[in-house]
PDB file of C-alpha atoms in Angstrom:
ATOM      1  CA  UNK Y 583      35.926  37.696  94.505  1.00 43.00           C
ATOM      2  CA  UNK Y 584      39.352  38.702  93.578  1.00 42.00           C
ATOM      3  CA  UNK Y 585      40.763  41.782  94.663  1.00 46.00           C
ATOM      4  CA  UNK Y 586      40.955  44.403  91.900  1.00 48.00           C
ATOM      5  CA  UNK Y 587      44.839  44.679  92.253  1.00 49.00           C
ATOM      6  CA  UNK Y 588      45.232  40.840  92.046  1.00 48.00           C
ATOM      7  CA  UNK Y 589      43.553  40.255  88.581  1.00 50.00           C
ATOM      8  CA  UNK Y 590      42.377  36.759  87.810  1.00 50.00           C
ATOM      9  CA  UNK Y 591      45.163  34.873  89.689  1.00 50.00           C
ATOM     10  CA  UNK Y 592      43.688  35.170  93.199  1.00 49.00           C
ATOM     11  CA  UNK Y 593      40.245  34.403  94.719  1.00 47.00           C
ATOM     12  CA  UNK Y 594      39.334  35.418  98.173  1.00 53.00           C
ATOM     13  CA  UNK Y 595      37.642  32.006  98.937  1.00 52.00           C
ATOM     14  CA  UNK Y 596      39.835  29.697  96.932  1.00 46.00           C
ATOM     15  CA  UNK Y 597      43.307  31.371  97.161  1.00 48.00           C
ATOM     16  CA  UNK Y 598      45.476  31.140  94.173  1.00 48.00           C
ATOM     17  CA  UNK Y 599      43.475  29.889  91.027  1.00 49.00           C
ATOM     18  CA  UNK Y 600      46.714  29.023  89.168  1.00 52.00           C
ATOM     19  CA  UNK Y 601      48.711  26.370  91.502  1.00 55.00           C
ATOM     20  CA  UNK Y 602      52.349  27.193  91.977  1.00 56.00           C
ATOM     21  CA  UNK Y 603      53.562  23.858  90.458  1.00 56.00           C
ATOM     22  CA  UNK Y 604      51.798  24.824  87.105  1.00 59.00           C
ATOM     23  CA  UNK Y 605      53.488  28.112  87.064  1.00 62.00           C
ATOM     24  CA  UNK Y 606      56.907  26.225  86.952  1.00 58.00           C
ATOM     25  CA  UNK Y 607      55.565  23.592  84.611  1.00 65.00           C
ATOM     26  CA  UNK Y 608      55.899  21.057  87.365  1.00 61.00           C
ATOM     27  CA  UNK Y 609      59.695  21.836  87.832  1.00 64.00           C
ATOM     28  CA  UNK Y 610      61.137  21.853  91.416  1.00 63.00           C
ATOM     29  CA  UNK Y 611      64.703  22.378  90.797  1.00 74.00           C
ATOM     30  CA  UNK Y 612      66.337  25.614  89.530  1.00 72.00           C
ATOM     31  CA  UNK Y 613      69.047  25.285  86.883  1.00 76.00           C
ATOM     32  CA  UNK Y 614      71.129  27.647  88.822  1.00 81.00           C
ATOM     33  CA  UNK Y 615      71.882  27.720  92.357  1.00 85.00           C
ATOM     34  CA  UNK Y 616      70.270  30.687  94.005  1.00 86.00           C
ATOM     35  CA  UNK Y 617      70.182  31.765  97.377  1.00 86.00           C
ATOM     36  CA  UNK Y 618      67.356  33.847  98.895  1.00 87.00           C
ATOM     37  CA  UNK Y 619      69.778  36.610  99.229  1.00 87.00           C
ATOM     38  CA  UNK Y 620      71.073  36.420  95.456  1.00 89.00           C
ATOM     39  CA  UNK Y 621      70.578  39.600  93.612  1.00 92.00           C
ATOM     40  CA  UNK Y 622      69.186  39.655  90.071  1.00 94.00           C
ATOM     41  CA  UNK Y 623      68.643  42.381  87.778  1.00 95.00           C
ATOM     42  CA  UNK Y 624      67.359  42.782  84.216  1.00 94.00           C
ATOM     43  CA  UNK Y 625      69.836  42.955  81.444  1.00 93.00           C
ATOM     44  CA  UNK Y 626      67.626  44.804  79.021  1.00 90.00           C
ATOM     45  CA  UNK Y 627      67.653  41.868  76.734  1.00 88.00           C
ATOM     46  CA  UNK Y 628      64.380  40.257  75.479  1.00 84.00           C
ATOM     47  CA  UNK Y 629      63.997  36.793  76.610  1.00 81.00           C
ATOM     48  CA  UNK Y 630      63.500  34.279  73.605  1.00 77.00           C
ATOM     49  CA  UNK Y 631      60.364  32.126  73.354  1.00 75.00           C
ATOM     50  CA  UNK Y 632      57.210  32.338  75.363  1.00 75.00           C
ATOM     51  CA  UNK Y 633      57.228  33.106  79.077  1.00 81.00           C
ATOM     52  CA  UNK Y 634      54.168  33.128  81.370  1.00 82.00           C
ATOM     53  CA  UNK Y 635      52.805  35.960  83.192  1.00 85.00           C
ATOM     54  CA  UNK Y 636      54.775  35.273  86.336  1.00 86.00           C
ATOM     55  CA  UNK Y 637      57.860  35.474  84.224  1.00 88.00           C
ATOM     56  CA  UNK Y 638      56.927  38.906  82.932  1.00 89.00           C
ATOM     57  CA  UNK Y 639      56.041  40.052  86.326  1.00 92.00           C
ATOM     58  CA  UNK Y 640      59.426  38.774  87.849  1.00 92.00           C
ATOM     59  CA  UNK Y 641      61.403  40.726  84.979  1.00 93.00           C
ATOM     60  CA  UNK Y 642      59.289  43.754  85.602  1.00 93.00           C
ATOM     61  CA  UNK Y 643      60.466  43.675  89.407  1.00 94.00           C
ATOM     62  CA  UNK Y 644      64.161  43.451  88.424  1.00 93.00           C
ATOM     63  CA  UNK Y 645      64.564  47.021  86.894  1.00 92.00           C
ATOM     64  CA  UNK Y 646      66.847  47.489  90.056  1.00 93.00           C
ATOM     65  CA  UNK Y 647      68.872  44.822  91.849  1.00 93.00           C
ATOM     66  CA  UNK Y 648      66.488  42.636  93.899  1.00 93.00           C
ATOM     67  CA  UNK Y 649      66.823  39.626  96.127  1.00 93.00           C
ATOM     68  CA  UNK Y 650      65.050  36.439  95.275  1.00 93.00           C
ATOM     69  CA  UNK Y 651      63.443  36.722  98.646  1.00 92.00           C
ATOM     70  CA  UNK Y 652      61.885  40.167  97.735  1.00 93.00           C
ATOM     71  CA  UNK Y 653      60.763  38.942  94.260  1.00 94.00           C
ATOM     72  CA  UNK Y 654      59.006  35.783  95.900  1.00 92.00           C
ATOM     73  CA  UNK Y 655      57.158  37.955  98.415  1.00 92.00           C
ATOM     74  CA  UNK Y 656      56.090  40.573  95.418  1.00 93.00           C
ATOM     75  CA  UNK Y 657      54.984  37.621  93.341  1.00 90.00           C
ATOM     76  CA  UNK Y 658      53.369  35.905  96.354  1.00 88.00           C
ATOM     77  CA  UNK Y 659      55.038  32.672  95.079  1.00 87.00           C
ATOM     78  CA  UNK Y 660      56.947  29.926  97.132  1.00 86.00           C
ATOM     79  CA  UNK Y 661      60.668  30.572  97.059  1.00 87.00           C
ATOM     80  CA  UNK Y 662      61.460  27.531  94.954  1.00 87.00           C
ATOM     81  CA  UNK Y 663      58.965  28.361  92.361  1.00 87.00           C
ATOM     82  CA  UNK Y 664      60.314  31.975  92.145  1.00 91.00           C
ATOM     83  CA  UNK Y 665      63.760  30.422  91.669  1.00 92.00           C
ATOM     84  CA  UNK Y 666      62.662  28.233  88.746  1.00 89.00           C
ATOM     85  CA  UNK Y 667      61.119  31.324  87.045  1.00 91.00           C
ATOM     86  CA  UNK Y 668      64.154  33.496  87.723  1.00 93.00           C
ATOM     87  CA  UNK Y 669      66.447  30.664  86.183  1.00 90.00           C
ATOM     88  CA  UNK Y 670      64.365  30.581  83.170  1.00 89.00           C
ATOM     89  CA  UNK Y 671      65.052  34.364  82.865  1.00 91.00           C
ATOM     90  CA  UNK Y 672      68.714  33.845  83.583  1.00 92.00           C
ATOM     91  CA  UNK Y 673      69.005  31.098  81.067  1.00 89.00           C
ATOM     92  CA  UNK Y 674      67.253  33.262  78.448  1.00 89.00           C
ATOM     93  CA  UNK Y 675      69.818  36.207  79.077  1.00 90.00           C
ATOM     94  CA  UNK Y 676      67.132  38.520  80.580  1.00 91.00           C
ATOM     95  CA  UNK Y 677      68.445  38.650  84.012  1.00 93.00           C
ATOM     96  CA  UNK Y 678      71.997  38.647  85.486  1.00 93.00           C
ATOM     97  CA  UNK Y 679      72.808  37.254  89.065  1.00 92.00           C
ATOM     98  CA  UNK Y 680      75.208  37.980  91.583  1.00 89.00           C
ATOM     99  CA  UNK Y 681      75.649  35.524  94.528  1.00 85.00           C
ATOM    100  CA  UNK Y 682      75.375  37.000  97.991  1.00 80.00           C
ATOM    101  CA  UNK Y 683      78.620  38.055  99.712  1.00 72.00           C
ATOM    102  CA  UNK Y 684      79.218  35.828 102.798  1.00 64.00           C
ATOM    103  CA  UNK Y 685      82.044  37.828 104.037  1.00 59.00           C
ATOM    104  CA  UNK Y 686      80.122  38.541 107.084  1.00 59.00           C
ATOM    105  CA  UNK Y 687      79.207  35.964 109.436  1.00 64.00           C
ATOM    106  CA  UNK Y 688      75.454  36.309 109.675  1.00 65.00           C
ATOM    107  CA  UNK Y 689      75.553  35.358 113.338  1.00 72.00           C
ATOM    108  CA  UNK Y 690      78.228  37.955 114.041  1.00 76.00           C
ATOM    109  CA  UNK Y 691      77.384  39.887 117.181  1.00 83.00           C
ATOM    110  CA  UNK Y 692      78.187  43.344 115.952  1.00 82.00           C
ATOM    111  CA  UNK Y 693      76.336  42.737 112.612  1.00 76.00           C
ATOM    112  CA  UNK Y 694      73.160  41.601 114.653  1.00 82.00           C
ATOM    113  CA  UNK Y 695      73.466  44.625 116.778  1.00 87.00           C
ATOM    114  CA  UNK Y 696      73.712  46.849 113.922  1.00 85.00           C
ATOM    115  CA  UNK Y 697      70.428  45.384 112.565  1.00 83.00           C
ATOM    116  CA  UNK Y 698      68.620  45.658 115.700  1.00 88.00           C
ATOM    117  CA  UNK Y 699      69.834  49.428 116.135  1.00 89.00           C
ATOM    118  CA  UNK Y 700      68.429  49.921 112.389  1.00 86.00           C
ATOM    119  CA  UNK Y 701      65.166  48.341 113.442  1.00 88.00           C
ATOM    120  CA  UNK Y 702      64.846  50.343 116.457  1.00 91.00           C
ATOM    121  CA  UNK Y 703      65.307  53.518 114.535  1.00 88.00           C
ATOM    122  CA  UNK Y 704      62.481  52.573 112.250  1.00 82.00           C
ATOM    123  CA  UNK Y 705      59.849  52.019 115.055  1.00 79.00           C
TER     124      UNK Y 705
END
């Protein structure tokens, strides 16, 4: 049985009833290069043409800036499928995107220590 909040798209025994490749119409390459840390946000424009329920759900998650990784987690879809969906929305003008700022080295010791300190405060 599907959990009440999941609707008809998930089934406890079978998993997703709609396979990810059908959500992206078999496409595996986004039209725009998106990083998992790229921030997307709704523009307020209505996308032209038909978009599937996953597109609508993704657009609904973009009221405030959100990363591609966050949206993929919320949609419970693989990152590459989420990127294709988000690119459809970007191409239609419904989303805007900001690439991640790689000014900081992700392996910088001071940055990693700050992240660790923040995590410890949360526990």
